[in-house]
CSV table of C-alpha atoms and ligand atoms in Angstrom, one decimal:
chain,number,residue,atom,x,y,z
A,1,UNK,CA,-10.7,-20.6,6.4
A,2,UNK,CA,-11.1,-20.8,9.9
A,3,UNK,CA,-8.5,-22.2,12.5
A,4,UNK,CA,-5.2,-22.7,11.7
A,5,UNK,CA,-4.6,-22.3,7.9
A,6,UNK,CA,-1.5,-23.2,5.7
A,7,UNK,CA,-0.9,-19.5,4.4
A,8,UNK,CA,1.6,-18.8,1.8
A,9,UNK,CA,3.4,-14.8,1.9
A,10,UNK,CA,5.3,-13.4,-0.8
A,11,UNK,CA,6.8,-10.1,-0.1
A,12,UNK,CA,8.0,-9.0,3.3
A,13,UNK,CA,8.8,-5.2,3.2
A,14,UNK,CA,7.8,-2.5,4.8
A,15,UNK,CA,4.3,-3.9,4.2
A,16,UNK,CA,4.4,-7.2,4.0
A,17,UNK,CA,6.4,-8.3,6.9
A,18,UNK,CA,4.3,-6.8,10.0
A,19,UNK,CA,1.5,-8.3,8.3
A,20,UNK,CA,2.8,-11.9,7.8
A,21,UNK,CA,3.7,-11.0,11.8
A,22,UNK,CA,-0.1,-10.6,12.6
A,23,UNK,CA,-0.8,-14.4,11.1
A,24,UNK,CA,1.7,-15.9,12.7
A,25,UNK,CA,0.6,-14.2,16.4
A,26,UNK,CA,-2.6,-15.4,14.9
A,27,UNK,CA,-1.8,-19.5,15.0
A,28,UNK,CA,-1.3,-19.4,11.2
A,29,UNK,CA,1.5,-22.0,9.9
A,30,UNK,CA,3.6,-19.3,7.2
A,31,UNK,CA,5.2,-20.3,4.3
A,32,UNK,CA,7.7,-17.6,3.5
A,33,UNK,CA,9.3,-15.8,0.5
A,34,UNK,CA,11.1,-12.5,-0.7
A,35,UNK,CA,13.5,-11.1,-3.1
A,36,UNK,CA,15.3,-9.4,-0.2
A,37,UNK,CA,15.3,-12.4,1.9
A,38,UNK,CA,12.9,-13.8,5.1
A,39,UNK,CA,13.2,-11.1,8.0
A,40,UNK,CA,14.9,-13.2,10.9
A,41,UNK,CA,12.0,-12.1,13.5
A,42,UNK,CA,9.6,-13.8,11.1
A,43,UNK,CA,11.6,-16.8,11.5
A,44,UNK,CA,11.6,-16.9,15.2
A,45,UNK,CA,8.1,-16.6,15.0
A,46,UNK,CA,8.2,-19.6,13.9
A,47,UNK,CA,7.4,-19.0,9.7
A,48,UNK,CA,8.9,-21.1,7.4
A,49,UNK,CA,11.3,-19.5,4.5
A,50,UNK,CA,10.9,-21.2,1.1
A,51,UNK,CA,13.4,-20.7,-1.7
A,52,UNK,CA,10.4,-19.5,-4.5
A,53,UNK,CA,7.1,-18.7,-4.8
A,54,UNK,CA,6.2,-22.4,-6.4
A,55,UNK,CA,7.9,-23.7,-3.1
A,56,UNK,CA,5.6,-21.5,-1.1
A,57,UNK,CA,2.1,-22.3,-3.7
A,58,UNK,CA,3.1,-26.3,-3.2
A,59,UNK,CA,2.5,-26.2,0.7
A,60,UNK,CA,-0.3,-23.1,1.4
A,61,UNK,CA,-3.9,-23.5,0.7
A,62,UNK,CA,-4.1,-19.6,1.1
A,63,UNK,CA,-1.2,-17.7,-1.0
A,64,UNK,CA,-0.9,-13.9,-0.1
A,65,UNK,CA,1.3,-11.5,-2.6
A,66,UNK,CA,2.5,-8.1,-1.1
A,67,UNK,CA,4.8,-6.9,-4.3
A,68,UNK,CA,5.5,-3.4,-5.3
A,69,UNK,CA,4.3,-3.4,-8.8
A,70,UNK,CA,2.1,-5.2,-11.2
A,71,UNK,CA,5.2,-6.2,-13.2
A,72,UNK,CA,6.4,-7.9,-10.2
A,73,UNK,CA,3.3,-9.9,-9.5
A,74,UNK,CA,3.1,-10.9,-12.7
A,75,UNK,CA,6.6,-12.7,-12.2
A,76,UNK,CA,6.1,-14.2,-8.9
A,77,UNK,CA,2.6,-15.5,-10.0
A,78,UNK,CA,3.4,-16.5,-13.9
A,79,UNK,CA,7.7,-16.3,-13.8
A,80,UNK,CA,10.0,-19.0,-13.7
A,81,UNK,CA,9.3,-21.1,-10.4
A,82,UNK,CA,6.3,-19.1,-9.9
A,83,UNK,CA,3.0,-19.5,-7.9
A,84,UNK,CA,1.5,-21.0,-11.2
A,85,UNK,CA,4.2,-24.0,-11.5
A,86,UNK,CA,3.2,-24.7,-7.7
A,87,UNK,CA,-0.5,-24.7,-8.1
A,88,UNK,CA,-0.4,-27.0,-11.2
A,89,UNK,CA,2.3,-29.8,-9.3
A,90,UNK,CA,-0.5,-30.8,-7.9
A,91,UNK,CA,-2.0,-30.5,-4.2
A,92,UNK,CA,-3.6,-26.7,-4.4
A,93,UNK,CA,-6.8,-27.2,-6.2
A,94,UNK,CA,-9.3,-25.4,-4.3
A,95,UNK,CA,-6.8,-22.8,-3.4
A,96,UNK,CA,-7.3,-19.1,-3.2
A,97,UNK,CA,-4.2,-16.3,-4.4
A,98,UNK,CA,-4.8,-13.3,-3.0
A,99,UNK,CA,-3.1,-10.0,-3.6
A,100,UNK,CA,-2.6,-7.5,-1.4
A,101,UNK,CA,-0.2,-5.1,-3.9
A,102,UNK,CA,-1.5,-2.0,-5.3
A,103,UNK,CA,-1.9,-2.9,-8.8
A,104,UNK,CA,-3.5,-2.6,-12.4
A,105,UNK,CA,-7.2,-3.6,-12.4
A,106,UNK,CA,-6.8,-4.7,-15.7
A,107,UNK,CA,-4.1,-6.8,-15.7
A,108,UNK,CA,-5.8,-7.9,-12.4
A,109,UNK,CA,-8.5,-9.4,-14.1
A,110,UNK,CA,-6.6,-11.3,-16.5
A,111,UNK,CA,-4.4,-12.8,-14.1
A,112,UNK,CA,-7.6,-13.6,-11.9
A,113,UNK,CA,-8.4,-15.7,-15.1
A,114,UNK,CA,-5.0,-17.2,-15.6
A,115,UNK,CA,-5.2,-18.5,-11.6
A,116,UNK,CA,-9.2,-19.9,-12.4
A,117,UNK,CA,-7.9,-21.7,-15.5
A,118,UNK,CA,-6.1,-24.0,-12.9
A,119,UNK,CA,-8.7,-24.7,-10.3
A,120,UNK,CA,-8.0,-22.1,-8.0
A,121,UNK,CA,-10.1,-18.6,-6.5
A,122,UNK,CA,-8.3,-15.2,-7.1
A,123,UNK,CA,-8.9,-12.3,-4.5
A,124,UNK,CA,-7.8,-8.9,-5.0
A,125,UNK,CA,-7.8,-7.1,-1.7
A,126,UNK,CA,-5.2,-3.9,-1.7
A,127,UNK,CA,-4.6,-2.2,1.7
A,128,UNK,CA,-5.1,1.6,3.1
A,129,UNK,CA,-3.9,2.9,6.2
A,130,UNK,CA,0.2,2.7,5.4
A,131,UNK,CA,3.0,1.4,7.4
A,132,UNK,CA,1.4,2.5,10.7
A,133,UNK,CA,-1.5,0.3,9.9
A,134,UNK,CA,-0.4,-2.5,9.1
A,135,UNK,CA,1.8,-2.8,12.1
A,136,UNK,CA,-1.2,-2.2,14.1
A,137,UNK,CA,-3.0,-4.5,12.5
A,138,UNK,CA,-5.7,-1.9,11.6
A,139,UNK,CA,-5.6,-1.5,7.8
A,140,UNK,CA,-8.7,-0.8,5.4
A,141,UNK,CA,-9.2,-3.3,3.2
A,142,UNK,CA,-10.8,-3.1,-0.6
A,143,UNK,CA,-11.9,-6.3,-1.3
A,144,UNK,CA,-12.6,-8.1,-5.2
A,145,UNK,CA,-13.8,-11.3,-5.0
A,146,UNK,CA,-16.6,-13.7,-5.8
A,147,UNK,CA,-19.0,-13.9,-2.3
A,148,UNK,CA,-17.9,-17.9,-1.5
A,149,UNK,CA,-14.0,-16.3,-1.7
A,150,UNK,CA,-15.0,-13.3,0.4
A,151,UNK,CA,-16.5,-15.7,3.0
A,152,UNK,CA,-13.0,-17.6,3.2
A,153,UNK,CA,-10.7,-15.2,3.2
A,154,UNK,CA,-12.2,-12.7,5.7
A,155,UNK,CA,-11.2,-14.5,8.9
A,156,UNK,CA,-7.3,-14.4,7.9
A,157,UNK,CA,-8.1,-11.1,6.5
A,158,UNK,CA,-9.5,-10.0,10.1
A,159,UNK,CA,-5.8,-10.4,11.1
A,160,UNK,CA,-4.4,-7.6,9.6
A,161,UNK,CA,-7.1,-5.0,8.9
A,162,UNK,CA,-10.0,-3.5,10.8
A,163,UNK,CA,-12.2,-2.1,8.1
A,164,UNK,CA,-12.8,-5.2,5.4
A,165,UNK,CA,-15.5,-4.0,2.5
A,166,UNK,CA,-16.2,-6.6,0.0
A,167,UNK,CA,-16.9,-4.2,-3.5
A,168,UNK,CA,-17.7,-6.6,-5.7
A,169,UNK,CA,-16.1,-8.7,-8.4
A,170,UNK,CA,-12.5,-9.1,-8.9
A,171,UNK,CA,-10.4,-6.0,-10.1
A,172,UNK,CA,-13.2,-3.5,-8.0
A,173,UNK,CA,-10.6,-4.3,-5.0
A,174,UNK,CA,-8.4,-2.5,-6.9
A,175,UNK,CA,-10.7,-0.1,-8.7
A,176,UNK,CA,-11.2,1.5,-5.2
A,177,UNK,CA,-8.0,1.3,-3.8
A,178,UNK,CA,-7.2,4.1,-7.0
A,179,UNK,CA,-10.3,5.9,-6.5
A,180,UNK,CA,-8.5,6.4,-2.5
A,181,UNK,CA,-4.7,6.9,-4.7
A,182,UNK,CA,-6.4,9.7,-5.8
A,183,UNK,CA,-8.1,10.9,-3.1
A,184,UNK,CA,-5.0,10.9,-0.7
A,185,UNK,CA,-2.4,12.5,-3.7
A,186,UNK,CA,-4.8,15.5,-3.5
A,187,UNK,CA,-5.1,15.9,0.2
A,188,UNK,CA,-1.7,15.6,0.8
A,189,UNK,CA,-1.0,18.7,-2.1
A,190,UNK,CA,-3.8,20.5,-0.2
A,191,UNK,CA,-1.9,19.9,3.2
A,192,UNK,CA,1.0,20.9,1.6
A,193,UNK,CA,-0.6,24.1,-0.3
A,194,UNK,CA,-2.1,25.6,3.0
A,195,UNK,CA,0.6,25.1,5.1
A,196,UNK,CA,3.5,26.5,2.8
A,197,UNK,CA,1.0,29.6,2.5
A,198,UNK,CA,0.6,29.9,6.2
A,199,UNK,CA,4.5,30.1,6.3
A,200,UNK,CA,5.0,32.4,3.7
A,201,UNK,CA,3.0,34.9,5.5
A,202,UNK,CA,4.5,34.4,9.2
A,203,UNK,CA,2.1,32.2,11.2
A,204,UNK,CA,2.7,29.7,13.0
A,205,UNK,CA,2.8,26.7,11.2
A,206,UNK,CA,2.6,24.0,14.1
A,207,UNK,CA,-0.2,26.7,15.4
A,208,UNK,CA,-2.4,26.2,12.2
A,209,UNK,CA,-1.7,22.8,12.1
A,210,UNK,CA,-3.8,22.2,15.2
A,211,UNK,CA,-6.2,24.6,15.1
A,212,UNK,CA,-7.3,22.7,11.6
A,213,UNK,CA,-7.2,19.7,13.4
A,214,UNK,CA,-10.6,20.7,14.9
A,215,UNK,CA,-12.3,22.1,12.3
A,216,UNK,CA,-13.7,21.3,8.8
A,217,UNK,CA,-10.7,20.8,7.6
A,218,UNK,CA,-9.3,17.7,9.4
A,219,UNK,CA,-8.3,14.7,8.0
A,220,UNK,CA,-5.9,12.0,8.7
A,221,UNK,CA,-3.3,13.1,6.0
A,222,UNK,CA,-3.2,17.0,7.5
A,223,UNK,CA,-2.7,15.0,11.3
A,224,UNK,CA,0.0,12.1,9.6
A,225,UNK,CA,1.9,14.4,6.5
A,226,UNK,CA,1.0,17.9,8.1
A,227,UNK,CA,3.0,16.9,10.8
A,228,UNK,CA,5.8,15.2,8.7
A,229,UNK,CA,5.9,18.4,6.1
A,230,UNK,CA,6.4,20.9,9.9
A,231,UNK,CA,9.2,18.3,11.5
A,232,UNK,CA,11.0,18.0,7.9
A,233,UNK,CA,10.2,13.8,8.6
A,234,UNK,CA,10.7,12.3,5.1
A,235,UNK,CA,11.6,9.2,6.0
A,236,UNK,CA,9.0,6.4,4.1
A,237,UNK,CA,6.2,5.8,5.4
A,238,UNK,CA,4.7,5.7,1.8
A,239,UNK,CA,7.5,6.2,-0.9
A,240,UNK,CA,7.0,8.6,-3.7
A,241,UNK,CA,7.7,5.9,-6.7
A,242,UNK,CA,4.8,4.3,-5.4
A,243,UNK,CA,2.1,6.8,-4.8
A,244,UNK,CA,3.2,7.7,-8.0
A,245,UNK,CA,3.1,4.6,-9.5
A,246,UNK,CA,-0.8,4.1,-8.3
A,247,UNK,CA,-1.4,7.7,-10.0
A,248,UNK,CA,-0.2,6.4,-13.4
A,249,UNK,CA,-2.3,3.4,-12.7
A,250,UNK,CA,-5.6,5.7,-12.4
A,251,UNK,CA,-4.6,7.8,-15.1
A,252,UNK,CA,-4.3,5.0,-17.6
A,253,UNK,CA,-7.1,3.3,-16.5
A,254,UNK,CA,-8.9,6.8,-16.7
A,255,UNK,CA,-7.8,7.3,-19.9
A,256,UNK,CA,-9.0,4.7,-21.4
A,257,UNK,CA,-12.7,5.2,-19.7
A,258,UNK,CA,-12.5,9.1,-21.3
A,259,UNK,CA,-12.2,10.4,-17.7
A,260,UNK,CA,-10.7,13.5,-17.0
A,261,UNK,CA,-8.2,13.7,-13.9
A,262,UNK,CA,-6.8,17.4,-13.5
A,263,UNK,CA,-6.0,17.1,-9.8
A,264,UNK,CA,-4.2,14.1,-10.4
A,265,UNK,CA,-2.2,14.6,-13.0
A,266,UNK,CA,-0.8,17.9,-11.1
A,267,UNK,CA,-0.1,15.9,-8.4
A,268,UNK,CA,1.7,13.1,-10.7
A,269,UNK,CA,3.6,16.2,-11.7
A,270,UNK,CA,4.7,16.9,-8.9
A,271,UNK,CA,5.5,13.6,-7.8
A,272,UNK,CA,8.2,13.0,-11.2
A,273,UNK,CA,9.8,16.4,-10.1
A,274,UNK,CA,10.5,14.8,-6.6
A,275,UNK,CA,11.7,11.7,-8.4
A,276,UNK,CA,13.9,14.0,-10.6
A,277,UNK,CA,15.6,15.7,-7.6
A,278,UNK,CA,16.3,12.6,-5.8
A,279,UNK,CA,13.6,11.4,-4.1
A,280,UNK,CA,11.9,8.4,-5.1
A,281,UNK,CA,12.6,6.7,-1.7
A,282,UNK,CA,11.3,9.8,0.0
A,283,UNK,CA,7.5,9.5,1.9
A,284,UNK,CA,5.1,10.8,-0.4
A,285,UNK,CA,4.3,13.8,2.1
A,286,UNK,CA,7.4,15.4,0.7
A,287,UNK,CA,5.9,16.7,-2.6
A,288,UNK,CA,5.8,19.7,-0.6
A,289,UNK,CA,9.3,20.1,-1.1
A,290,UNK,CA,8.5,20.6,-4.6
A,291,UNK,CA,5.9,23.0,-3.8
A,292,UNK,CA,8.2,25.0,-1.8
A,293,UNK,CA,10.5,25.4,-4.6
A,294,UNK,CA,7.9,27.1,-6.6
A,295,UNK,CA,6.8,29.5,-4.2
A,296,UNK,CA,10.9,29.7,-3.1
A,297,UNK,CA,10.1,29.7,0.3
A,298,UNK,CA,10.7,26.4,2.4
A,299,UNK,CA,8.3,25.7,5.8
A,300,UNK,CA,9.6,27.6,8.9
A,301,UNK,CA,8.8,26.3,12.3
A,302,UNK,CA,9.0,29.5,15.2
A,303,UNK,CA,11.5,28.8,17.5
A,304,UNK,CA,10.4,27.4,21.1
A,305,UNK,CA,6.5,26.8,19.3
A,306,UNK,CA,5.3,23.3,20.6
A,307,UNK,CA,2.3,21.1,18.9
A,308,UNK,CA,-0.2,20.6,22.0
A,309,UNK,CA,-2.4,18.0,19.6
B,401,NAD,P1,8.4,-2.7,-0.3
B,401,NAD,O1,9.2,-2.4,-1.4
B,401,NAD,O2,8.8,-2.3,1.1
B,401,NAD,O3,8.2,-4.3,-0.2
B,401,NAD,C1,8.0,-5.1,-1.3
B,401,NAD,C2,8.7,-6.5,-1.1
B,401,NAD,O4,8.5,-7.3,-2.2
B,401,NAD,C3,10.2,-6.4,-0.8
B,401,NAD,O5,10.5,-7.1,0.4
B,401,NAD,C4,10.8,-7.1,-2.0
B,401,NAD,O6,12.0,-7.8,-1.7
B,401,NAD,C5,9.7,-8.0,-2.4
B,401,NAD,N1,9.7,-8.4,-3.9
B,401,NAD,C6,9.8,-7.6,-4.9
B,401,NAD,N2,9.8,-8.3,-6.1
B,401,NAD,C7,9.8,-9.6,-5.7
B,401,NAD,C8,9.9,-10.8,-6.4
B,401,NAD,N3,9.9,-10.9,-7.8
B,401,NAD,N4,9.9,-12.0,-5.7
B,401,NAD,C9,9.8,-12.0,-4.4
B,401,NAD,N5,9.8,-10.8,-3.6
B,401,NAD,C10,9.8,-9.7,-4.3
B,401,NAD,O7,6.9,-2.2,-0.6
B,401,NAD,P2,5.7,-1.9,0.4
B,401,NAD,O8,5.8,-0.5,0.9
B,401,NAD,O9,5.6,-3.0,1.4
B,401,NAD,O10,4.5,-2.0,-0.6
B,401,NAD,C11,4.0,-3.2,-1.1
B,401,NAD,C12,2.6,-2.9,-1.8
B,401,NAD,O11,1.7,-2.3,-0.9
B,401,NAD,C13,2.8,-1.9,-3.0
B,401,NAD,O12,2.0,-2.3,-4.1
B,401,NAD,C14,2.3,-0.6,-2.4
B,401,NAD,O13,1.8,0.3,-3.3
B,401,NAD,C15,1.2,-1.1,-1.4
B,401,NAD,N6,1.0,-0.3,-0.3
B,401,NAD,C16,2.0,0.3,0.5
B,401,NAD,C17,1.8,1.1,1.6
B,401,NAD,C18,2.9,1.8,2.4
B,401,NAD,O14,2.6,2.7,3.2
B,401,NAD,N7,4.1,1.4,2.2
B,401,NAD,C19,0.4,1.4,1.9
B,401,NAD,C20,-0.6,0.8,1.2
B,401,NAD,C21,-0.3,0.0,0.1
């Protein structure tokens, strides 16, 4: 899919709509759709705002899904004036659905059959590198796909994402976008961990922060959610209903390969307490608030201390 392409995108939030952006800057034509309504910037951009995802499925050749949950790709794929009733009116054999949601491997696969059944490619290709990244138009992206799809998609893919890694068949996409659910949960609770500690007992926080930033242990969550947990920055960012809802995803899918997941599952704990005081639409970095509760002792910055990172 080289050149202009008719590209179908359903799902413009916090995700989805600086990534639809990128296409459009890229020459794309857009077909446009989501349940809270086609940001006006898109418009002037010069997508297209269709009334369903059939609508949208009856006019792209490429159709893109950025939904919450695997509930909600489900609908917009199988529902009532759904991608399905679009592809089968007619013109989109040949096509190629692609989601770009955070979703069940699983149920992945069997909609990846559903979508074959009626002539048409399924790609699963979640996204790392949050909010920031997709505005920048640098996110990591895990793809599933059969090679011939891979080829196709990658160009439009290019787009929106810097690191594209074809893993193998469809679901892996997802597969590794859990393993990296995981990964992130724990590093954040680490973050969290060491700096509530380094509170507790009077350093500097903003201090410890960047002296870690040089050492072995760096990473991009103690540089992005160290610095949210110091400057009390909740805002999402990365809500907590959905890291959480990508743990559950791992830990049922773990489950049912016998695989143990301690870490996880503390941090899933932790992520239902946040939920219970409130804070489902917080950023995920804000388990620490939880944390601090245990320990009854809440982050302290020092008065006049500056972060020279
Ligand atoms: P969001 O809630 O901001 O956006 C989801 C969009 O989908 C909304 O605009 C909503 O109106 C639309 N939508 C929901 N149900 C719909 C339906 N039935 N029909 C049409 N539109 C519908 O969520 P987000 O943060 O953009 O996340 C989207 C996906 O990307 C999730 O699976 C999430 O786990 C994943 N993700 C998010 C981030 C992040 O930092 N926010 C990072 C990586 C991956």
């Amino acid at each position: 899919m080289t050149g202009r392409t008719k590209i179908g995108f359903i799902g413009l939030g916090i995700m989805g709509k600086p990534m639809a952006s990128h296409l459009l800057r890229g020459g794309h034509t857009l077909f446009l759709h989501s349940r809270s309504g086609v940001p006006g910037e898109l418009l002037t951009q010069g997508g297209q705002a269709c009334s369903s995802p059939a609508e949208v499925a009856q006019n792209a050749d490429l159709i893109i899904t950025m939904l919450p949950d695997t509930g909600d790709v489900e609908r917009v794929l199988f529902g009532d004036k759904g991608v399905a009733e679009g592809l089968s009116a007619g013109r989109s054999k040949g096509g190629i659905v692609m989601d770009m949601s955070t979703i069940s491997p699983v149920e992945t696969r069997k909609f990846a059959a559903e979508i074959n059944e009626l002539g048409c490619e399924y790609v699963d290709a979640p996204v790392s590198g949050g909010d920031i990244g997709a505005r920048n138009g640098t996110l990591t992206i895990m793809v599933g796909a059969t090679s011939s799809a891979f080829v196709q998609v990658k160009p439009v893919l290019e787009f929106m994402g810097k690191t594209i890694t074809l893993i193998g068949p469809t679901g892996t996409g997802q597969v590794c976008k859990l393993a990296n659910q995981i990964i992130a949960a724990l590093t954040i609770e680490a973050v969290g961990e060491g700096l509530l500690f380094a509170s507790k007992a009077g350093a500097d926080v903003r201090k410890v922060r960047q002296a870690l930033m040089g050492g072995f242990a760096y990473s991009r969550v103690l540089e992005v959610h160290g610095e949210r947990m110091i400057e009390r920055a909740f805002e999402p960012g990365f809500r907590v209903e959905l890291h959480r809802k990508d743990l559950g995803l791992a830990l049922s899918h773990a489950r049912t390969l016998g695989v143990s997941l301690p870490g996880t599952a503390t941090v899933q704990e932790l992520l239902n307490a946040c939920i219970a005081h409130g804070g489902a639409g917080w950023d995920s970095s804000a388990l620490v608030r939880m944390l601090e509760k245990l320990a009854n002792h809440e982050i302290e910055t020092i008065e006049g201390s500056h972060d020279e990172s």
